[in-house]
Tab-separated table of C-alpha atoms in Angstrom:
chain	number	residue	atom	x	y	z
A	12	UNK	CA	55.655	132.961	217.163
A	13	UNK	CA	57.136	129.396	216.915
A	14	UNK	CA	60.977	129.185	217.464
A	15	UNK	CA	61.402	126.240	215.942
A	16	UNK	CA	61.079	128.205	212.265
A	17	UNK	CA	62.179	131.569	210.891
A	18	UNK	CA	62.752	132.505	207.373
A	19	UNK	CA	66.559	133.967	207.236
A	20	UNK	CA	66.521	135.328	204.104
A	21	UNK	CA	66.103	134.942	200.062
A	22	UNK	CA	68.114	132.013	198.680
A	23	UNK	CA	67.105	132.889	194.902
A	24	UNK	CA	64.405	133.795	192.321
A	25	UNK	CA	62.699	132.343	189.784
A	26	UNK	CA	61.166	134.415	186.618
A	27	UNK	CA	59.396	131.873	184.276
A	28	UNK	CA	60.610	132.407	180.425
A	29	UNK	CA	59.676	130.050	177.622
A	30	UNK	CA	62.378	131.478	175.083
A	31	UNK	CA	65.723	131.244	176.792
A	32	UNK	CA	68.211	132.366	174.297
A	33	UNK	CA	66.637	135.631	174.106
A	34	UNK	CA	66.019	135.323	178.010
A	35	UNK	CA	69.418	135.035	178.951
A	36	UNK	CA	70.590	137.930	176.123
A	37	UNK	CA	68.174	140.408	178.072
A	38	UNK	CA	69.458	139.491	181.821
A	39	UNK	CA	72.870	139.533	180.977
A	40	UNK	CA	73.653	141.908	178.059
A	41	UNK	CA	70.917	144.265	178.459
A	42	UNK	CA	70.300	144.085	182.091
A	43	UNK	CA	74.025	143.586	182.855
A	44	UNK	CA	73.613	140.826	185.068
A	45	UNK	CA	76.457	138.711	186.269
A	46	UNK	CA	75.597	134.782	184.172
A	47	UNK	CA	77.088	132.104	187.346
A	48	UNK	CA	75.636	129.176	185.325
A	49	UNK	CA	73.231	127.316	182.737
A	50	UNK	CA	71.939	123.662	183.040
A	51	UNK	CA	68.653	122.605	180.408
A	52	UNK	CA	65.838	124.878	180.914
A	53	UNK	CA	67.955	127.107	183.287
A	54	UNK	CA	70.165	129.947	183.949
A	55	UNK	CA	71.465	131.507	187.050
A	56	UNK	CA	72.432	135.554	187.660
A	57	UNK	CA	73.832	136.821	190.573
A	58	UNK	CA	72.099	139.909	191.428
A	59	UNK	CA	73.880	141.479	194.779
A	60	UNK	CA	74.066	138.462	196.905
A	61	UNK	CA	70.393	136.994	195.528
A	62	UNK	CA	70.137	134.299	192.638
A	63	UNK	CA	68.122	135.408	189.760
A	64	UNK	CA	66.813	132.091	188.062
A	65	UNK	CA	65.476	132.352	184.515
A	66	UNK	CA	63.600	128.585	183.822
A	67	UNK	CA	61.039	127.183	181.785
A	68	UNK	CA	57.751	125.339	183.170
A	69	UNK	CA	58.235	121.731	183.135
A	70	UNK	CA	54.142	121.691	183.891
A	71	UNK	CA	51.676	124.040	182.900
A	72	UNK	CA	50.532	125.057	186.435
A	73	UNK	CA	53.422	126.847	186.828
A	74	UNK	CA	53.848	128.829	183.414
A	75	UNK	CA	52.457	132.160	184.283
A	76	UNK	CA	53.887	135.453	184.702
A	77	UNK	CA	56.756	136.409	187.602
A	78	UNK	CA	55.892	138.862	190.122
A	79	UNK	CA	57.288	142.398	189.628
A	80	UNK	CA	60.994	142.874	190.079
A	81	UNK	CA	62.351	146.163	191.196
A	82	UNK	CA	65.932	146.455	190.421
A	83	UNK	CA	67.677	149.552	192.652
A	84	UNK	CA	70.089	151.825	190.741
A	85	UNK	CA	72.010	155.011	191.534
A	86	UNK	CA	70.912	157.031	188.935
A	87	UNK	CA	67.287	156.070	187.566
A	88	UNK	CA	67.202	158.876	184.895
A	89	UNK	CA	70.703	157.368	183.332
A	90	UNK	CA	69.290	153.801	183.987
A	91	UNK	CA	66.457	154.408	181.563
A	92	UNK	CA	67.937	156.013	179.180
A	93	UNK	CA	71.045	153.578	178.828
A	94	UNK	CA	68.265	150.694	178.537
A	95	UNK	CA	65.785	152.267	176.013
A	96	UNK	CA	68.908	152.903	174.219
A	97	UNK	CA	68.980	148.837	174.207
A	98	UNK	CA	65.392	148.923	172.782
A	99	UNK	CA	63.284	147.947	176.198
A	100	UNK	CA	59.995	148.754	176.312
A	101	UNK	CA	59.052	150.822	179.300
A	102	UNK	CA	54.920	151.105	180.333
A	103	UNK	CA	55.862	154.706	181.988
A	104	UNK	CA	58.873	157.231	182.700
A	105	UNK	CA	60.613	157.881	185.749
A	106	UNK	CA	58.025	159.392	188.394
A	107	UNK	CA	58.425	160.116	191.890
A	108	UNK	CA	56.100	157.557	193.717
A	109	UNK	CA	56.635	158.230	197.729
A	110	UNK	CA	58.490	161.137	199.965
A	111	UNK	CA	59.429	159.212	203.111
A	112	UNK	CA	61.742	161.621	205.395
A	113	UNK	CA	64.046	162.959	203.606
A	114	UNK	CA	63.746	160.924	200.676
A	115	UNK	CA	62.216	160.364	197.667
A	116	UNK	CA	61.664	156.915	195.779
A	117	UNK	CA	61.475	156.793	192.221
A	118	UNK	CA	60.432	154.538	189.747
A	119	UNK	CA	59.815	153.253	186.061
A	120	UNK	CA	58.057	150.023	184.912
A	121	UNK	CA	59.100	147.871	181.705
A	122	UNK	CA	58.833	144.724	180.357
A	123	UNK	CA	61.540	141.510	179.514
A	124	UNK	CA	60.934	139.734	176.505
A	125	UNK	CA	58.227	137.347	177.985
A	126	UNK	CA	56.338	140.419	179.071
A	127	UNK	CA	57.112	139.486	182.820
A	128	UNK	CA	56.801	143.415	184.272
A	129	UNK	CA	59.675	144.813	186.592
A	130	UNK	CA	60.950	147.899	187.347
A	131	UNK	CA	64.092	150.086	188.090
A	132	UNK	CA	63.646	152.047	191.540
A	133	UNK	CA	65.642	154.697	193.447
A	134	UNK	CA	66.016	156.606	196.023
A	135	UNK	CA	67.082	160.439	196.400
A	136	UNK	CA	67.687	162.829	199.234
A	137	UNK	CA	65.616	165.406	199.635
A	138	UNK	CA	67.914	167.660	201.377
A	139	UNK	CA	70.196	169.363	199.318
C-alpha cells in the first residue's frame, strides 16, 4: 500500500435534487436534520459528524440519482411510523435483513421527493 495516501474519513455527501424548496422541507422537517447552511443551488445538514449536501446539477452528467442512504435509528418500528405519519413513501416495511452474533439488523427502504432511495436501518440484540 502507498504511504504517501490514505483516505481518513467522509468529509460530506452529496444527494442531487432539482426542486430544493421541497428538498430542504424533507431533510429538515421531515427527516429532522440539523440545516448548518444554504448558498444558490445548495444546502448543508449535519448528520452526526458527516455533511449531508442537497445540490442541483450545474451539468447534465452529473444529474442522476444518489446512491442509497441508510440512516441508523434506535427504534426502526417508531421511525417508520413517525415518518409515514409525515406522508413518505416507503417501497417495503421493516424486515429483518442479517443475524450477525448476537444481533440483528433491520431495515426499511423509501423514497425523498426526487425519488433518490434510502433507508432507515437498525440494529437489535438478540439476547434478551
Amino acid at each position: 500500500m502507498n504511504s504517501e495516501f490514505q483516505i481518513k474519513g467522509i468529509g460530506q455527501i452529496s444527494i442531487r435534487v432539482h426542486d430544493m424548496e421541497a428538498a430542504t422541507r424533507f431533510y429538515q422537517d421531515t427527516l429532522g436534520l440539523k440545516m448548518l447552511f444554504q448558498i444558490p443551488n445548495m444546502t448543508f445538514f449535519e448528520c452526526n459528524g458527516i455533511q449531508l449536501v442537497l445540490s442541483i446539477a450545474e451539468d447534465p452528467q452529473f444529474d442522476h440519482p444518489s446512491s442509497v442512504f441508510y440512516f441508523t435509528v434506535d427504534n426502526i418500528n417508531s421511525a417508520y411510523e413517525t415518518l409515514v405519519s409525515r406522508n413518505v413513501h416507503f417501497l417495503d416495511q421493516p424486515h429483518k435483513v442479517a443475524e450477525m452474533g448476537q444481533t440483528a439488523t433491520w431495515m426499511t427502504f423509501f423514497h425523498d421527493p426526487d425519488h433518490n432511495v434510502h433507508a432507515l436501518m437498525s440494529e437489535e440484540s438478540l439476547s434478551q
